Amino acid sequence: MTIDWHALGTVFAVTLLATVGLVGVFTLGIVGLSAPAGARSRSRSRVLTRTAAVLCFAACAAAVGYGIHLIVA
């Protein structure tokens, strides 16, 4: 039995980058929803941060959905 170390390293790197990226995008969504009180007083800033947070969560949902699609298919 031989181990293809290149393939194993590639899978490890892609998994690590995808995980860190997904957690980072989710964190940006959380930060966007928990804006400080000063930013909430400005209507335009509040809408922008909430929109960015929703887009971050949508990207996370799309990534999870794609992962489930890869597993099922």
Coordinates of C-alpha atoms in Angstrom, one line a residue:
M1 CA 0.0 0.0 0.0
T2 CA 1.4 3.4 -1.0
I3 CA 0.3 6.8 0.0
D4 CA 0.0 9.5 -2.6
W5 CA 1.5 12.3 -0.5
H6 CA 1.0 15.0 -3.1
A7 CA -2.8 14.3 -3.3
L8 CA -3.0 14.1 0.5
G9 CA -1.2 17.5 0.8
T10 CA -3.5 19.0 -1.8
V11 CA -6.6 17.8 0.0
F12 CA -5.2 19.1 3.3
A13 CA -4.4 22.5 1.9
V14 CA -7.7 23.0 0.1
T15 CA -9.6 21.8 3.2
L16 CA -7.7 24.2 5.5
L17 CA -8.1 27.2 3.2
A18 CA -11.8 26.5 2.7
T19 CA -12.4 26.1 6.4
V20 CA -10.5 29.2 7.4
G21 CA -12.2 31.2 4.6
L22 CA -15.7 30.0 5.5
V23 CA -15.1 30.8 9.2
G24 CA -13.7 34.2 8.2
V25 CA -16.8 35.1 6.1
F26 CA -19.1 33.9 8.8
T27 CA -17.2 36.1 11.3
L28 CA -17.6 39.1 9.1
G29 CA -21.3 38.4 9.0
I30 CA -21.5 38.3 12.8
V31 CA -19.5 41.5 13.0
G32 CA -21.8 43.2 10.5
L33 CA -24.8 42.3 12.6
S34 CA -23.2 43.5 15.9
A35 CA -22.3 47.0 14.8
P36 CA -21.6 49.4 17.7
A37 CA -24.4 51.7 18.8
G38 CA -22.8 54.7 17.1
A39 CA -23.0 53.1 13.7
R40 CA -26.6 52.1 14.3
S41 CA -27.7 55.7 14.6
R42 CA -26.7 56.3 11.0
S43 CA -29.4 54.9 8.7
R44 CA -27.2 54.4 5.6
S45 CA -24.4 52.8 7.6
R46 CA -26.8 50.4 9.3
V47 CA -28.3 49.3 6.0
L48 CA -24.9 48.8 4.4
T49 CA -23.5 46.7 7.3
R50 CA -26.7 44.6 7.5
T51 CA -26.6 44.0 3.7
A52 CA -23.0 43.0 3.9
A53 CA -23.8 40.6 6.8
V54 CA -26.6 39.0 4.9
L55 CA -24.3 38.6 1.9
C56 CA -21.7 36.9 4.1
F57 CA -24.3 34.5 5.5
A58 CA -25.6 33.8 2.0
A59 CA -22.1 32.9 0.9
C60 CA -21.7 30.6 3.9
A61 CA -25.0 28.9 3.1
A62 CA -24.0 28.5 -0.6
A63 CA -20.7 27.0 0.4
V64 CA -22.4 24.5 2.8
G65 CA -25.0 23.7 0.1
Y66 CA -22.3 23.1 -2.4
G67 CA -20.4 20.8 0.0
I68 CA -23.6 18.8 0.6
H69 CA -24.1 18.6 -3.1
L70 CA -20.6 17.2 -3.6
I71 CA -21.1 14.6 -0.9
V72 CA -24.5 13.4 -2.3
A73 CA -23.5 13.5 -6.0

